[in-house]
mmCIF file with all atom_site columns, C-alpha atoms in Angstrom:
data_model
loop_
_atom_site.group_PDB
_atom_site.id
_atom_site.type_symbol
_atom_site.label_atom_id
_atom_site.label_alt_id
_atom_site.label_comp_id
_atom_site.label_asym_id
_atom_site.label_entity_id
_atom_site.label_seq_id
_atom_site.pdbx_PDB_ins_code
_atom_site.Cartn_x
_atom_site.Cartn_y
_atom_site.Cartn_z
_atom_site.occupancy
_atom_site.B_iso_or_equiv
_atom_site.pdbx_formal_charge
_atom_site.auth_seq_id
_atom_site.auth_comp_id
_atom_site.auth_asym_id
_atom_site.auth_atom_id
_atom_site.pdbx_PDB_model_num
ATOM 1   C CA . MET A 1 1   ? -27.893 -9.774  -78.965 1.00 65.00 ? 1   MET A CA 1
ATOM 2   C CA . ALA A 1 2   ? -29.886 -12.698 -77.580 1.00 76.00 ? 2   ALA A CA 1
ATOM 3   C CA . THR A 1 3   ? -29.282 -14.124 -74.126 1.00 78.00 ? 3   THR A CA 1
ATOM 4   C CA . VAL A 1 4   ? -28.802 -17.886 -74.194 1.00 85.00 ? 4   VAL A CA 1
ATOM 5   C CA . PHE A 1 5   ? -29.683 -19.521 -70.902 1.00 85.00 ? 5   PHE A CA 1
ATOM 6   C CA . SER A 1 6   ? -27.932 -22.741 -69.909 1.00 82.00 ? 6   SER A CA 1
ATOM 7   C CA . ALA A 1 7   ? -29.968 -25.796 -68.935 1.00 82.00 ? 7   ALA A CA 1
ATOM 8   C CA . ASN A 1 8   ? -26.979 -27.015 -66.882 1.00 82.00 ? 8   ASN A CA 1
ATOM 9   C CA . ARG A 1 9   ? -26.927 -23.811 -64.795 1.00 85.00 ? 9   ARG A CA 1
ATOM 10  C CA . SER A 1 10  ? -30.707 -23.417 -64.438 1.00 89.00 ? 10  SER A CA 1
ATOM 11  C CA . ASN A 1 11  ? -33.051 -25.243 -62.075 1.00 93.00 ? 11  ASN A CA 1
ATOM 12  C CA . VAL A 1 12  ? -36.760 -25.931 -61.683 1.00 97.00 ? 12  VAL A CA 1
ATOM 13  C CA . LEU A 1 13  ? -38.469 -26.072 -58.287 1.00 97.00 ? 13  LEU A CA 1
ATOM 14  C CA . VAL A 1 14  ? -41.772 -27.658 -57.251 1.00 98.00 ? 14  VAL A CA 1
ATOM 15  C CA . ASP A 1 15  ? -43.010 -26.070 -54.028 1.00 97.00 ? 15  ASP A CA 1
ATOM 16  C CA . GLY A 1 16  ? -39.437 -24.884 -53.381 1.00 96.00 ? 16  GLY A CA 1
ATOM 17  C CA . GLU A 1 17  ? -37.821 -28.313 -53.922 1.00 96.00 ? 17  GLU A CA 1
ATOM 18  C CA . ALA A 1 18  ? -35.486 -28.855 -56.904 1.00 96.00 ? 18  ALA A CA 1
ATOM 19  C CA . ILE A 1 19  ? -36.537 -31.461 -59.480 1.00 96.00 ? 19  ILE A CA 1
ATOM 20  C CA . GLU A 1 20  ? -33.745 -34.032 -59.723 1.00 94.00 ? 20  GLU A CA 1
ATOM 21  C CA . GLY A 1 21  ? -33.181 -35.681 -63.090 1.00 93.00 ? 21  GLY A CA 1
ATOM 22  C CA . LEU A 1 22  ? -34.967 -32.892 -64.978 1.00 94.00 ? 22  LEU A CA 1
ATOM 23  C CA . GLN A 1 23  ? -34.643 -33.421 -68.726 1.00 93.00 ? 23  GLN A CA 1
ATOM 24  C CA . SER A 1 24  ? -36.878 -30.658 -70.059 1.00 94.00 ? 24  SER A CA 1
ATOM 25  C CA . LEU A 1 25  ? -39.521 -28.067 -69.283 1.00 96.00 ? 25  LEU A CA 1
ATOM 26  C CA . ALA A 1 26  ? -41.777 -26.814 -72.072 1.00 97.00 ? 26  ALA A CA 1
ATOM 27  C CA . PHE A 1 27  ? -44.880 -24.635 -71.909 1.00 98.00 ? 27  PHE A CA 1
ATOM 28  C CA . ARG A 1 28  ? -47.242 -22.565 -74.007 1.00 98.00 ? 28  ARG A CA 1
ATOM 29  C CA . VAL A 1 29  ? -49.676 -19.798 -73.173 1.00 97.00 ? 29  VAL A CA 1
ATOM 30  C CA . ILE A 1 30  ? -53.087 -20.234 -74.783 1.00 97.00 ? 30  ILE A CA 1
ATOM 31  C CA . THR A 1 31  ? -55.594 -17.404 -75.151 1.00 97.00 ? 31  THR A CA 1
ATOM 32  C CA . GLU A 1 32  ? -59.134 -17.993 -76.360 1.00 97.00 ? 32  GLU A CA 1
ATOM 33  C CA . ARG A 1 33  ? -59.952 -15.794 -79.321 1.00 96.00 ? 33  ARG A CA 1
ATOM 34  C CA . GLU A 1 34  ? -63.080 -15.073 -81.325 1.00 96.00 ? 34  GLU A CA 1
ATOM 35  C CA . ASP A 1 35  ? -63.241 -13.139 -84.575 1.00 94.00 ? 35  ASP A CA 1
ATOM 36  C CA . ILE A 1 36  ? -65.877 -10.400 -84.832 1.00 94.00 ? 36  ILE A CA 1
ATOM 37  C CA . ARG A 1 37  ? -67.326 -10.347 -88.340 1.00 92.00 ? 37  ARG A CA 1
ATOM 38  C CA . ALA A 1 38  ? -68.691 -7.420  -90.273 1.00 90.00 ? 38  ALA A CA 1
ATOM 39  C CA . VAL A 1 39  ? -72.212 -7.856  -91.612 1.00 90.00 ? 39  VAL A CA 1
ATOM 40  C CA . GLY A 1 40  ? -72.088 -8.407  -95.366 1.00 91.00 ? 40  GLY A CA 1
ATOM 41  C CA . SER A 1 41  ? -68.306 -8.915  -95.465 1.00 89.00 ? 41  SER A CA 1
ATOM 42  C CA . ASP A 1 42  ? -65.978 -11.899 -95.337 1.00 90.00 ? 42  ASP A CA 1
ATOM 43  C CA . GLU A 1 43  ? -63.424 -10.050 -93.211 1.00 92.00 ? 43  GLU A CA 1
ATOM 44  C CA . ARG A 1 44  ? -63.180 -9.624  -89.480 1.00 92.00 ? 44  ARG A CA 1
ATOM 45  C CA . ILE A 1 45  ? -63.456 -6.155  -88.005 1.00 94.00 ? 45  ILE A CA 1
ATOM 46  C CA . ALA A 1 46  ? -62.204 -6.950  -84.514 1.00 96.00 ? 46  ALA A CA 1
ATOM 47  C CA . VAL A 1 47  ? -61.051 -9.730  -82.207 1.00 96.00 ? 47  VAL A CA 1
ATOM 48  C CA . SER A 1 48  ? -62.450 -10.653 -78.801 1.00 97.00 ? 48  SER A CA 1
ATOM 49  C CA . PHE A 1 49  ? -60.044 -12.312 -76.380 1.00 97.00 ? 49  PHE A CA 1
ATOM 50  C CA . GLY A 1 50  ? -61.113 -14.569 -73.513 1.00 96.00 ? 50  GLY A CA 1
ATOM 51  C CA . LEU A 1 51  ? -59.635 -17.047 -71.078 1.00 96.00 ? 51  LEU A CA 1
ATOM 52  C CA . ARG A 1 52  ? -55.835 -17.353 -70.915 1.00 96.00 ? 52  ARG A CA 1
ATOM 53  C CA . THR A 1 53  ? -54.260 -20.561 -69.597 1.00 96.00 ? 53  THR A CA 1
ATOM 54  C CA . VAL A 1 54  ? -50.838 -22.171 -69.481 1.00 98.00 ? 54  VAL A CA 1
ATOM 55  C CA . GLN A 1 55  ? -50.138 -25.763 -70.518 1.00 98.00 ? 55  GLN A CA 1
ATOM 56  C CA . GLY A 1 56  ? -46.775 -27.382 -69.915 1.00 98.00 ? 56  GLY A CA 1
ATOM 57  C CA . GLU A 1 57  ? -44.729 -30.546 -69.722 1.00 98.00 ? 57  GLU A CA 1
ATOM 58  C CA . ILE A 1 58  ? -41.917 -31.593 -67.419 1.00 97.00 ? 58  ILE A CA 1
ATOM 59  C CA . ALA A 1 59  ? -39.772 -34.559 -68.456 1.00 96.00 ? 59  ALA A CA 1
ATOM 60  C CA . VAL A 1 60  ? -37.846 -36.258 -65.637 1.00 96.00 ? 60  VAL A CA 1
ATOM 61  C CA . ARG A 1 61  ? -35.369 -39.117 -65.773 1.00 94.00 ? 61  ARG A CA 1
ATOM 62  C CA . SER A 1 62  ? -36.945 -41.893 -63.715 1.00 92.00 ? 62  SER A CA 1
ATOM 63  C CA . ALA A 1 63  ? -39.744 -40.209 -61.702 1.00 92.00 ? 63  ALA A CA 1
ATOM 64  C CA . ASN A 1 64  ? -40.540 -37.379 -59.321 1.00 96.00 ? 64  ASN A CA 1
ATOM 65  C CA . TYR A 1 65  ? -42.440 -38.499 -56.226 1.00 96.00 ? 65  TYR A CA 1
ATOM 66  C CA . LYS A 1 66  ? -43.598 -34.986 -55.376 1.00 97.00 ? 66  LYS A CA 1
ATOM 67  C CA . LEU A 1 67  ? -45.271 -34.598 -58.795 1.00 98.00 ? 67  LEU A CA 1
ATOM 68  C CA . ASP A 1 68  ? -46.663 -38.139 -58.497 1.00 98.00 ? 68  ASP A CA 1
ATOM 69  C CA . ASP A 1 69  ? -48.211 -37.144 -55.163 1.00 98.00 ? 69  ASP A CA 1
ATOM 70  C CA . HIS A 1 70  ? -49.730 -33.948 -56.635 1.00 98.00 ? 70  HIS A CA 1
ATOM 71  C CA . LEU A 1 71  ? -51.233 -36.034 -59.445 1.00 98.00 ? 71  LEU A CA 1
ATOM 72  C CA . ALA A 1 72  ? -52.711 -38.600 -57.040 1.00 98.00 ? 72  ALA A CA 1
ATOM 73  C CA . LYS A 1 73  ? -54.166 -35.970 -54.695 1.00 98.00 ? 73  LYS A CA 1
ATOM 74  C CA . GLN A 1 74  ? -55.119 -33.484 -57.462 1.00 97.00 ? 74  GLN A CA 1
ATOM 75  C CA . ALA A 1 75  ? -53.285 -30.920 -55.352 1.00 98.00 ? 75  ALA A CA 1
ATOM 76  C CA . LYS A 1 76  ? -52.267 -27.417 -56.367 1.00 98.00 ? 76  LYS A CA 1
ATOM 77  C CA . PHE A 1 77  ? -48.572 -26.503 -56.451 1.00 98.00 ? 77  PHE A CA 1
ATOM 78  C CA . GLN A 1 78  ? -46.157 -23.747 -57.490 1.00 98.00 ? 78  GLN A CA 1
ATOM 79  C CA . LEU A 1 79  ? -43.508 -24.278 -60.148 1.00 98.00 ? 79  LEU A CA 1
ATOM 80  C CA . VAL A 1 80  ? -40.525 -21.910 -60.436 1.00 98.00 ? 80  VAL A CA 1
ATOM 81  C CA . ALA A 1 81  ? -37.849 -22.058 -63.147 1.00 97.00 ? 81  ALA A CA 1
ATOM 82  C CA . ASN A 1 82  ? -34.649 -20.133 -62.353 1.00 95.00 ? 82  ASN A CA 1
ATOM 83  C CA . LEU A 1 83  ? -32.854 -19.587 -65.662 1.00 93.00 ? 83  LEU A CA 1
ATOM 84  C CA . LYS A 1 84  ? -29.167 -18.626 -65.696 1.00 90.00 ? 84  LYS A CA 1
ATOM 85  C CA . LYS A 1 85  ? -26.581 -18.084 -68.409 1.00 84.00 ? 85  LYS A CA 1
ATOM 86  C CA . ASP A 1 86  ? -23.598 -19.194 -66.312 1.00 78.00 ? 86  ASP A CA 1
ATOM 87  C CA . ASP A 1 87  ? -22.383 -19.319 -62.699 1.00 72.00 ? 87  ASP A CA 1
ATOM 88  C CA . ALA A 1 88  ? -21.072 -15.733 -62.574 1.00 70.00 ? 88  ALA A CA 1
ATOM 89  C CA . ASP A 1 89  ? -22.912 -13.403 -60.167 1.00 66.00 ? 89  ASP A CA 1
ATOM 90  C CA . ASP A 1 90  ? -23.466 -10.785 -62.881 1.00 71.00 ? 90  ASP A CA 1
ATOM 91  C CA . SER A 1 91  ? -24.727 -13.384 -65.369 1.00 72.00 ? 91  SER A CA 1
ATOM 92  C CA . PRO A 1 92  ? -28.156 -12.676 -66.935 1.00 78.00 ? 92  PRO A CA 1
ATOM 93  C CA . LYS A 1 93  ? -30.980 -14.357 -65.027 1.00 88.00 ? 93  LYS A CA 1
ATOM 94  C CA . ARG A 1 94  ? -34.703 -14.810 -65.487 1.00 93.00 ? 94  ARG A CA 1
ATOM 95  C CA . THR A 1 95  ? -37.293 -16.400 -63.239 1.00 96.00 ? 95  THR A CA 1
ATOM 96  C CA . LEU A 1 96  ? -40.486 -18.004 -64.535 1.00 97.00 ? 96  LEU A CA 1
ATOM 97  C CA . SER A 1 97  ? -43.169 -18.533 -61.881 1.00 98.00 ? 97  SER A CA 1
ATOM 98  C CA . PHE A 1 98  ? -46.124 -20.770 -62.693 1.00 98.00 ? 98  PHE A CA 1
ATOM 99  C CA . ASP A 1 99  ? -49.071 -20.165 -60.345 1.00 97.00 ? 99  ASP A CA 1
ATOM 100 C CA . ASP A 1 100 ? -51.849 -22.558 -59.287 1.00 98.00 ? 100 ASP A CA 1
ATOM 101 C CA . CYS A 1 101 ? -50.480 -25.599 -61.144 1.00 98.00 ? 101 CYS A CA 1
ATOM 102 C CA . TYR A 1 102 ? -52.145 -29.000 -61.373 1.00 98.00 ? 102 TYR A CA 1
ATOM 103 C CA . VAL A 1 103 ? -50.670 -32.193 -62.833 1.00 98.00 ? 103 VAL A CA 1
ATOM 104 C CA . GLU A 1 104 ? -53.162 -33.467 -65.405 1.00 98.00 ? 104 GLU A CA 1
ATOM 105 C CA . ASN A 1 105 ? -51.466 -36.696 -66.448 1.00 97.00 ? 105 ASN A CA 1
ATOM 106 C CA . LYS A 1 106 ? -48.224 -38.639 -66.528 1.00 98.00 ? 106 LYS A CA 1
ATOM 107 C CA . ASP A 1 107 ? -46.580 -40.577 -69.361 1.00 97.00 ? 107 ASP A CA 1
ATOM 108 C CA . PHE A 1 108 ? -44.010 -43.263 -68.571 1.00 96.00 ? 108 PHE A CA 1
ATOM 109 C CA . SER A 1 109 ? -41.520 -44.797 -71.006 1.00 96.00 ? 109 SER A CA 1
ATOM 110 C CA . ILE A 1 110 ? -38.385 -46.930 -71.023 1.00 94.00 ? 110 ILE A CA 1
ATOM 111 C CA . GLY A 1 111 ? -35.903 -46.261 -73.828 1.00 86.00 ? 111 GLY A CA 1
ATOM 112 C CA . ALA A 1 112 ? -33.762 -48.777 -75.705 1.00 87.00 ? 112 ALA A CA 1
ATOM 113 C CA . GLY A 1 113 ? -30.828 -47.900 -73.459 1.00 85.00 ? 113 GLY A CA 1
ATOM 114 C CA . GLY A 1 114 ? -32.835 -48.800 -70.371 1.00 86.00 ? 114 GLY A CA 1
ATOM 115 C CA . THR A 1 115 ? -33.438 -45.209 -69.267 1.00 90.00 ? 115 THR A CA 1
ATOM 116 C CA . VAL A 1 116 ? -36.804 -44.475 -67.674 1.00 95.00 ? 116 VAL A CA 1
ATOM 117 C CA . LEU A 1 117 ? -38.484 -41.176 -68.574 1.00 95.00 ? 117 LEU A CA 1
ATOM 118 C CA . SER A 1 118 ? -41.588 -39.756 -66.899 1.00 97.00 ? 118 SER A CA 1
ATOM 119 C CA . THR A 1 119 ? -43.366 -36.838 -68.555 1.00 98.00 ? 119 THR A CA 1
ATOM 120 C CA . TYR A 1 120 ? -45.778 -34.819 -66.415 1.00 98.00 ? 120 TYR A CA 1
ATOM 121 C CA . VAL A 1 121 ? -48.371 -32.649 -68.171 1.00 98.00 ? 121 VAL A CA 1
ATOM 122 C CA . PHE A 1 122 ? -49.540 -29.688 -66.104 1.00 98.00 ? 122 PHE A CA 1
ATOM 123 C CA . THR A 1 123 ? -51.727 -26.615 -66.358 1.00 98.00 ? 123 THR A CA 1
ATOM 124 C CA . ALA A 1 124 ? -51.265 -23.283 -64.616 1.00 98.00 ? 124 ALA A CA 1
ATOM 125 C CA . THR A 1 125 ? -53.412 -20.211 -64.105 1.00 97.00 ? 125 THR A CA 1
ATOM 126 C CA . ARG A 1 126 ? -50.594 -17.917 -65.225 1.00 97.00 ? 126 ARG A CA 1
ATOM 127 C CA . VAL A 1 127 ? -46.866 -17.656 -65.806 1.00 97.00 ? 127 VAL A CA 1
ATOM 128 C CA . ARG A 1 128 ? -44.962 -14.587 -64.588 1.00 97.00 ? 128 ARG A CA 1
ATOM 129 C CA . GLU A 1 129 ? -41.550 -13.624 -65.943 1.00 94.00 ? 129 GLU A CA 1
ATOM 130 C CA . GLU A 1 130 ? -39.204 -11.670 -63.681 1.00 89.00 ? 130 GLU A CA 1
#
């Protein structure tokens, strides 16, 4: 049976400080890949893997000054997502740690309802799941 983590019970930290107004965190792991071809055939015979990176986005209601500062200074930071199912002590938990992160850019928008949303795009050297 799958474990469903709750966004309302989970939190995301930047350098140990909780992100207030967090709307979403999304990421993907990208691995370079090259097909090895057989001579005289149209099929691959092997695959060569290369660099692995992490790309992600953090959407925040209004703005996050800490992430703004990291973007301005091109400074490295640590991002940790503590995922929880519910508030019980024996509830399933998982921690995602993103190492050597850099904010690459920021998107800013105001919705029809007047809500401000800032989306921070970041890269990381790796993500560890505990």
